Tab-separated table of C-alpha atoms in Angstrom:
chain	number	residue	atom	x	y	z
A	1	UNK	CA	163.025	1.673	70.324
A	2	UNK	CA	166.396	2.984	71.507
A	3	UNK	CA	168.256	6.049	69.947
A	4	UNK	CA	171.649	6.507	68.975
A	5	UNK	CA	172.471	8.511	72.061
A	6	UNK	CA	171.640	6.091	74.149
A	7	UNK	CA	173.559	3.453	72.230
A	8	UNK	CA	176.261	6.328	72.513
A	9	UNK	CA	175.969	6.721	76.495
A	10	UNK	CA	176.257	2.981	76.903
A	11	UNK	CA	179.035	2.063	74.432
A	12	UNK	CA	180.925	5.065	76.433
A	13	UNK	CA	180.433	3.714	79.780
A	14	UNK	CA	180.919	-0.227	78.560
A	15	UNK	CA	184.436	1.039	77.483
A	16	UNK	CA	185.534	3.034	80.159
A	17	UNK	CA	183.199	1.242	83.259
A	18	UNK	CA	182.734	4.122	84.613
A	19	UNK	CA	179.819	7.009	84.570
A	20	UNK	CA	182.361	9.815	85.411
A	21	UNK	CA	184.967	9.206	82.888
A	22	UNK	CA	182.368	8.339	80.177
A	23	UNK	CA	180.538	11.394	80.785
A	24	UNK	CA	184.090	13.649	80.720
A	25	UNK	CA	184.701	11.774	77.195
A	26	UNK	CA	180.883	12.298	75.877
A	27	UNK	CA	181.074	16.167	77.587
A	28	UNK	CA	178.057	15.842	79.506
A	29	UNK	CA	177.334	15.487	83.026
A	30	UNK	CA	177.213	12.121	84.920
A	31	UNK	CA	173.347	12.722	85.816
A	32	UNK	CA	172.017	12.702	82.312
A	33	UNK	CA	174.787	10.009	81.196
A	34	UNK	CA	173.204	7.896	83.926
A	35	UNK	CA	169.859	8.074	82.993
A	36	UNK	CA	170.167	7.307	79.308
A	37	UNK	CA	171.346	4.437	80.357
A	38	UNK	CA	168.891	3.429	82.595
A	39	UNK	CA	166.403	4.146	80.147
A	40	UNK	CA	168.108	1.366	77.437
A	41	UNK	CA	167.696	-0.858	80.070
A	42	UNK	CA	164.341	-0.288	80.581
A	43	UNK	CA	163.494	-0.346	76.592
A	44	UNK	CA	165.788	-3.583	76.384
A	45	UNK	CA	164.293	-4.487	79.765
A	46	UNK	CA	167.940	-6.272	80.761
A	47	UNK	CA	170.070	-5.205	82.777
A	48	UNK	CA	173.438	-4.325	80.976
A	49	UNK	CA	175.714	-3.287	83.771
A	50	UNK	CA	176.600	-4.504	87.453
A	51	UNK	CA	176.520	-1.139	89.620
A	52	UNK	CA	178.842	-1.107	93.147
A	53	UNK	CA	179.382	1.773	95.261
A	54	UNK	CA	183.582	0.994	93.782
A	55	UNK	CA	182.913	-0.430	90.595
A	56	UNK	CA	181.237	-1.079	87.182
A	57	UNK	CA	181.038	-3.998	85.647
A	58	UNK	CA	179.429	-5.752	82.009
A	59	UNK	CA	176.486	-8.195	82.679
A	60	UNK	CA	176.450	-10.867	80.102
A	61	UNK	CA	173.735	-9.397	78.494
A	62	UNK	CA	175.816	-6.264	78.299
A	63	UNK	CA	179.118	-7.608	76.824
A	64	UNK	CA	176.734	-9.247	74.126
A	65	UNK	CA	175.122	-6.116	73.548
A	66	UNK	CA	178.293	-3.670	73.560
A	67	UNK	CA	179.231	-5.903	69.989
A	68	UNK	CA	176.052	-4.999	68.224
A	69	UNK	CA	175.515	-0.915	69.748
A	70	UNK	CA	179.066	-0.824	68.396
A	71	UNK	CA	177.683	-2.157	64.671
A	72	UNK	CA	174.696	-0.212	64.667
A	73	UNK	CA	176.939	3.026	65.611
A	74	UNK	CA	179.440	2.434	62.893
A	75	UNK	CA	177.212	1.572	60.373
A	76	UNK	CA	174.873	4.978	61.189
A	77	UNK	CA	177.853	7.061	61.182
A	78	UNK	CA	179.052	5.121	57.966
A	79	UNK	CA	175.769	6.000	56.370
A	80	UNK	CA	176.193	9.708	57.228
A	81	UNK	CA	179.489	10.171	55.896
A	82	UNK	CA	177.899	8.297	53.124
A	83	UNK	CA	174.743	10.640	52.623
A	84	UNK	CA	177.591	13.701	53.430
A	85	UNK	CA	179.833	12.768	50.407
A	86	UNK	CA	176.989	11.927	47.796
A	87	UNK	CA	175.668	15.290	48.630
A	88	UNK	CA	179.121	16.835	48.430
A	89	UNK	CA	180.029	14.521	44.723
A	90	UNK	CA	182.442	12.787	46.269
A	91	UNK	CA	180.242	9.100	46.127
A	92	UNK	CA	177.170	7.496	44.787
A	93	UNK	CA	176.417	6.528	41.315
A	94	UNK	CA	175.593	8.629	37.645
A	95	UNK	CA	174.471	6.785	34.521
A	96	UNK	CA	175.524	7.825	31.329
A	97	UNK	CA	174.280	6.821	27.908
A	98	UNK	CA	176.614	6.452	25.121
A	99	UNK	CA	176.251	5.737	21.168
A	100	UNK	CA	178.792	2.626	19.644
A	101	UNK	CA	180.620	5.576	18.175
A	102	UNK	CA	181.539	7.926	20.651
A	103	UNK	CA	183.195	4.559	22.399
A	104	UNK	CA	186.051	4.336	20.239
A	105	UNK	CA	187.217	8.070	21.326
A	106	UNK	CA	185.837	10.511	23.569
A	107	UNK	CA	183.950	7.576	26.159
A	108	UNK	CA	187.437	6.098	26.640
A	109	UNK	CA	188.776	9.187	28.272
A	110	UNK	CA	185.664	10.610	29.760
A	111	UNK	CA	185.592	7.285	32.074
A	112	UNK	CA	189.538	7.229	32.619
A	113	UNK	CA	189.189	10.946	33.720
A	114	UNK	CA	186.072	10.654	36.222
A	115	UNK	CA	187.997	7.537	37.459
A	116	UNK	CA	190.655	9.592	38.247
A	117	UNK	CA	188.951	12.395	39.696
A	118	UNK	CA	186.116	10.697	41.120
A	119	UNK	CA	187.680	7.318	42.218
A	120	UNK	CA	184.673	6.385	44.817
A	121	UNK	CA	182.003	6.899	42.222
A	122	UNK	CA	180.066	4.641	40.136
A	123	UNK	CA	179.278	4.950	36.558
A	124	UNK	CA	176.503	3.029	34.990
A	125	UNK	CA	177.146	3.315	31.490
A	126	UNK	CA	174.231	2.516	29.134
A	127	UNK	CA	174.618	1.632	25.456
A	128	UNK	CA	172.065	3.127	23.053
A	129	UNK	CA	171.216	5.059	19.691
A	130	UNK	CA	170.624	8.875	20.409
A	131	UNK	CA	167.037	9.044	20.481
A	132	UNK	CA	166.661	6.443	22.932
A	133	UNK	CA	169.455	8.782	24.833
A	134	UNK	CA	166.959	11.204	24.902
A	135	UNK	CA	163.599	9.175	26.042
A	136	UNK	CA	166.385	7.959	28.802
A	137	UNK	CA	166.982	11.564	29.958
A	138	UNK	CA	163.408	12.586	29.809
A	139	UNK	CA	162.640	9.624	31.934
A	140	UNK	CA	165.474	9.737	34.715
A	141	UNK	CA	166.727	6.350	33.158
A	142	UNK	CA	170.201	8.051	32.470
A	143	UNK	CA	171.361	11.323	34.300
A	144	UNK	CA	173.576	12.403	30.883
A	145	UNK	CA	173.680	11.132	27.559
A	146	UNK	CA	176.417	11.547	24.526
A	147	UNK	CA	174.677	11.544	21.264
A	148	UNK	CA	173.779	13.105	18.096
A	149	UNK	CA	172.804	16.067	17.549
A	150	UNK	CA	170.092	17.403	17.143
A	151	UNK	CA	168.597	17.564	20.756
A	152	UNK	CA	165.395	18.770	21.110
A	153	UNK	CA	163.535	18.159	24.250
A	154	UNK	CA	162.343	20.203	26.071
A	155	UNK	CA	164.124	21.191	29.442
A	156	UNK	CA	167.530	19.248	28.275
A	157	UNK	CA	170.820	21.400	28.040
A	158	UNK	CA	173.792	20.265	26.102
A	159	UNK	CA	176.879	21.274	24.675
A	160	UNK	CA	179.639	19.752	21.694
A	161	UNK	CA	182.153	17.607	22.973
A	162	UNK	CA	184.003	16.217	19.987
A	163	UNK	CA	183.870	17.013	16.260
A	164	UNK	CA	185.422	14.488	13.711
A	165	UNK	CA	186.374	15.050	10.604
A	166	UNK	CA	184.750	12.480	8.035
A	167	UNK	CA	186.651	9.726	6.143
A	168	UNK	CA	186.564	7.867	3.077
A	169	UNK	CA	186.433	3.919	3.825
A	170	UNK	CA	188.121	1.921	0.867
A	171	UNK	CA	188.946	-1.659	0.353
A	172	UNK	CA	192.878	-1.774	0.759
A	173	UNK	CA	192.650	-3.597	-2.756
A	174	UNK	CA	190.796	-0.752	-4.322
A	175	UNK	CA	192.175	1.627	-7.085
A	176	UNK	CA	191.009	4.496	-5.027
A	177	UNK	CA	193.575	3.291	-1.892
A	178	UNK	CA	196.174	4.890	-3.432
A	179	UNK	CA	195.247	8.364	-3.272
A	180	UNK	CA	195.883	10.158	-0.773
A	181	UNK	CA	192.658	11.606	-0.692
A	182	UNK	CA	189.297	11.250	-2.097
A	183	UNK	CA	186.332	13.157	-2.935
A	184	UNK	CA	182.444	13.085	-3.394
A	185	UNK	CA	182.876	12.404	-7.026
A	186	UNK	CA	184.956	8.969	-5.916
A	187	UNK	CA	181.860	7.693	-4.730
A	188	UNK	CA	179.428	8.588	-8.180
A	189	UNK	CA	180.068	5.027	-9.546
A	190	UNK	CA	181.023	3.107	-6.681
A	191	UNK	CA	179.076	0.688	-4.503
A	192	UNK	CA	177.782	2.540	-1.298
A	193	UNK	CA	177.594	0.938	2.107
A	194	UNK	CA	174.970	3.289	3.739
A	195	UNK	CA	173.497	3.800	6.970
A	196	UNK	CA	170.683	2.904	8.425
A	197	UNK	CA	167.816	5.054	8.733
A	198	UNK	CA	166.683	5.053	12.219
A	199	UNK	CA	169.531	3.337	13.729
A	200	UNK	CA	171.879	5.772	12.431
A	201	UNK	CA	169.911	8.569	11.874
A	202	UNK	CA	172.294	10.642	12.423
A	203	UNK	CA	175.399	9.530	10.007
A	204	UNK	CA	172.089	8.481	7.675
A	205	UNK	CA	170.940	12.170	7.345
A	206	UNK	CA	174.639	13.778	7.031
A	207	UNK	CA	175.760	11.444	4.147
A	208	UNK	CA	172.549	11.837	2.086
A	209	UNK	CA	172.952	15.734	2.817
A	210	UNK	CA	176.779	15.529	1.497
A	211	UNK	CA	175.623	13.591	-1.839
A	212	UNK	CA	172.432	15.924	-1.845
A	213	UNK	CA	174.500	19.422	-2.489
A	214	UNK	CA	176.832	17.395	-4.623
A	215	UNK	CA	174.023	16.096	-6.914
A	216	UNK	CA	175.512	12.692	-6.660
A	217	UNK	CA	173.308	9.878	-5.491
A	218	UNK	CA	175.505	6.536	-5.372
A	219	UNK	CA	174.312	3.337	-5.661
A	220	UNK	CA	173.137	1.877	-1.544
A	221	UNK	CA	173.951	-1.466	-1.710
A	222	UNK	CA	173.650	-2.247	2.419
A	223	UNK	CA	172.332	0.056	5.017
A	224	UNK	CA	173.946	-0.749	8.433
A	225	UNK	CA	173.570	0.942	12.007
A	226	UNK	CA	177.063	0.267	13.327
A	227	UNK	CA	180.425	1.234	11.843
A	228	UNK	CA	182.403	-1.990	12.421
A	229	UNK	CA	179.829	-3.475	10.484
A	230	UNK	CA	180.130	-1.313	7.603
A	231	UNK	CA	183.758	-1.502	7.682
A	232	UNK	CA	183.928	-4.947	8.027
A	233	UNK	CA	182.158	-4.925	4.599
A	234	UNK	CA	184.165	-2.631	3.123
A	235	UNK	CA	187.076	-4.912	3.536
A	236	UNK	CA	185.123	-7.590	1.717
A	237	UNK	CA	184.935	-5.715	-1.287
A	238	UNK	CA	181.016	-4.634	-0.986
A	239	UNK	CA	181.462	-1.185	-1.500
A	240	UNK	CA	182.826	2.255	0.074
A	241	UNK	CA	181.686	4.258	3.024
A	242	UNK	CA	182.025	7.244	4.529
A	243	UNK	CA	182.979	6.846	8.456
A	244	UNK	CA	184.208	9.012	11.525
A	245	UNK	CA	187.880	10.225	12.074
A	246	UNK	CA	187.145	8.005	15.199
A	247	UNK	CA	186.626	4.387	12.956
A	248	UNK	CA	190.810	4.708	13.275
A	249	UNK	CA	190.721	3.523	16.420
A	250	UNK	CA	188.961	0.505	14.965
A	251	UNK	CA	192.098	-0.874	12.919
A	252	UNK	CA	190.318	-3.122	11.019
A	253	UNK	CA	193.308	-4.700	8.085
A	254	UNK	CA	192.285	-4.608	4.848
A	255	UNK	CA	190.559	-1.078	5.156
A	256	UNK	CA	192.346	2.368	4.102
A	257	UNK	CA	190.815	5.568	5.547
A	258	UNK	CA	191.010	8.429	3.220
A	259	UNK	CA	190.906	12.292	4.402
A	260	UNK	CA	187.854	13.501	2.310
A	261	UNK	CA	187.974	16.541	0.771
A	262	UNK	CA	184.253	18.574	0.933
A	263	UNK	CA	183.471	21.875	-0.794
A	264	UNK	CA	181.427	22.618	2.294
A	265	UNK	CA	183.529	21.334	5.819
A	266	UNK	CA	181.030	18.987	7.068
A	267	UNK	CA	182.137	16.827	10.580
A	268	UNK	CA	180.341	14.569	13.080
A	269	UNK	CA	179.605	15.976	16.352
A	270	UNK	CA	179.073	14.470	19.377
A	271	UNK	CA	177.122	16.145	22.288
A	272	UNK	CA	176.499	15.536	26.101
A	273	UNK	CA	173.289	16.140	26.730
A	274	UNK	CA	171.195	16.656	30.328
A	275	UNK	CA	168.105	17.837	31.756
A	276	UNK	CA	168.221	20.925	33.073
A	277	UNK	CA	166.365	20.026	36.053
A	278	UNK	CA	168.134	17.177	37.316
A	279	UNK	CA	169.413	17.208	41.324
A	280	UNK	CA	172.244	13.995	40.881
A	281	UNK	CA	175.085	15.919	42.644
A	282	UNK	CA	177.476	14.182	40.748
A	283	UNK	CA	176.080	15.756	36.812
A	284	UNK	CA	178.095	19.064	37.379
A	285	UNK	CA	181.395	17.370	38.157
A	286	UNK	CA	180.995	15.397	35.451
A	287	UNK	CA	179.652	17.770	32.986
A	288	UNK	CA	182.870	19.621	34.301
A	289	UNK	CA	185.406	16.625	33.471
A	290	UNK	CA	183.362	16.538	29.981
A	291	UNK	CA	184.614	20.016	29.491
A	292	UNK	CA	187.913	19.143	29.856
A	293	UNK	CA	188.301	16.271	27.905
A	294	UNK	CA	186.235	17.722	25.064
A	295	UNK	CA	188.467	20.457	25.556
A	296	UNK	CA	191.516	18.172	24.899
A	297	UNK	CA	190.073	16.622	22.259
A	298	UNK	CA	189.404	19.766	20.094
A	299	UNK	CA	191.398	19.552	17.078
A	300	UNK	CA	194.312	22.318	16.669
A	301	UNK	CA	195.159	23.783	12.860
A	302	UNK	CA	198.140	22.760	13.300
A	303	UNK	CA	197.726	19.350	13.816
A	304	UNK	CA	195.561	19.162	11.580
A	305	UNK	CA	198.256	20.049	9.012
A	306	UNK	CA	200.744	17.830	10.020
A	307	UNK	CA	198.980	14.696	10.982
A	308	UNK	CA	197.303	12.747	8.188
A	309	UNK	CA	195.299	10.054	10.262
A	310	UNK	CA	195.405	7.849	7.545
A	311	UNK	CA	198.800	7.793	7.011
A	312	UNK	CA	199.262	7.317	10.926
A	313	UNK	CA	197.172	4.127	10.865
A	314	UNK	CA	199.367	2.755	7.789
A	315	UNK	CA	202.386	3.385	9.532
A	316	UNK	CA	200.856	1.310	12.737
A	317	UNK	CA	199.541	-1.462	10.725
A	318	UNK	CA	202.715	-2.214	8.742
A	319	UNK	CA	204.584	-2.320	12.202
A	320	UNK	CA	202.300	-4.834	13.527
């Protein structure tokens, strides 16, 4: 089988027809120029080139020929550039898991930023509850993973990305909308729309930990895994909930989101999560852009102060 080289020597000669000039542009010789060729004829066994003492000309076989050398050499250097930039980060593909929650905030401007930044790679994003994040990871299904804490494989490394604060879901016809803030004890004799267990471990654990040191256990009347599920019964009257800061992205009418007041500052935190030993080129840049936009999303004390959330998605709704 021919070589590039030769496919080089030949391509060089078919443009210029002739040995001299083709072997100035390759800087060779003439001598070795020569016999590549010679030797693609004798692996094509055809003769590519009509030789005179004052000229050089294409066979038929040759002009054919020159179309596909040209191909082959543009798509081998295409693939090296190719192979070049992957290794550098500049191309190829990452996949990322993601829970339904962290889509409504940080996801959103994760993707928007490694768009930016990395315009010519490709994200596979991959929906899925944390622990399947983690059997993903372990795997090589997904090269990073945002999820719930805790992560506890072994070999994974992971930092916070986002912390929420937690709100108070209420049905916009409730008593309890009016306040501008609730507390633990507005949920002792309410209806409770809870999480699920294993779906939404996560949210599942924190809330019964929140009633737990408050020695209030409401009355579960639904346990759901997603949040625009639990919201949307909310709004039918079912009962109240306790969601993410993030579930205001959601907008769902006929829902108030209350700041809730804790003895003990409790949040939801979001983590990317990776194994250690993984060679995608791409995971630091990433990892890097995940630094930044957690770092953007990291809640100041003073807007903390002056922004009620609540109030801000009031304001929206009524201008709508």
């Amino acid at each position: 089988m021919f070589d590039l080289n030769q496919l080089r020597c030949f391509v060089a000669v078919a443009e210029e027809l002739h040995f001299g000039r083709a072997a100035a542009r390759l800087n060779m010789t003439q001598p070795p120029l020569s016999r590549q060729v010679q030797i693609l004829e004798r692996i094509l066994d055809v003769a590519l080139f009509e030789r005179t003492s004052r000229s050089v000309r294409l066979t038929p076989a040759g002009q054919s020929f020159l179309a596909e050398a040209r191909r082959i050499l543009k798509q081998a250097e295409g693939a090296a550039l190719l192979a070049r930039r992957v290794a550098a980060g500049q191309a190829g593909a990452i996949g990322i898991g993601f829970t339904a929650t962290s889509a409504y905030s940080f996801l959103p401007d994760l993707v928007s930023a490694c768009r930016r930044q990395l315009p010519d790679v490709t994200l596979v994003l991959r929906e899925m509850v944390s622990g399947d994040q983690v059997e993903s990871l372990a795997s090589g299904q997904i090269d990073a993973g945002l999820l719930r804490p805790p992560v506890v494989q072994a070999g994974t490394a992971n930092f916070r990305v986002a912390e929420e604060r937690l709100m108070a879901a209420v049905p916009a016809d409730h008593p309890l909308a009016a306040a501008p803030r609730l507390s633990l004890r507005d949920f002792a004799a309410a209806p409770f729309i809870m999480y699920a267990p294993h779906e939404a471990r996560y949210f599942h654990d924190l809330v019964i930990e929140l009633f737990a040191r408050s020695g209030l256990l409401p009355d579960y009347v639904q346990h759901l895994s997603q949040i625009h599920s639990i919201l949307a019964l909310v709004r039918s009257g079912l009962g109240l909930s306790i969601v993410p800061e993030a579930a205001l992205q959601l907008q769902i009418r006929g829902v108030v989101l209350r700041p809730l007041d804790l003895s003990t500052p409790r949040s939801a935190e979001l983590y990317i999560a990776w194994r250690q030993d993984n060679d995608n080129p791409l995971l630091p840049l990433v990892l890097d852009i995940a630094r930044d936009v957690a770092e953007q999303h990291r809640p100041t004390d003073a807007s903390d102060a002056s922004i009620d959330p609540a109030i801000e998605l009031e304001r929206h709704q009524s201008d709508r």
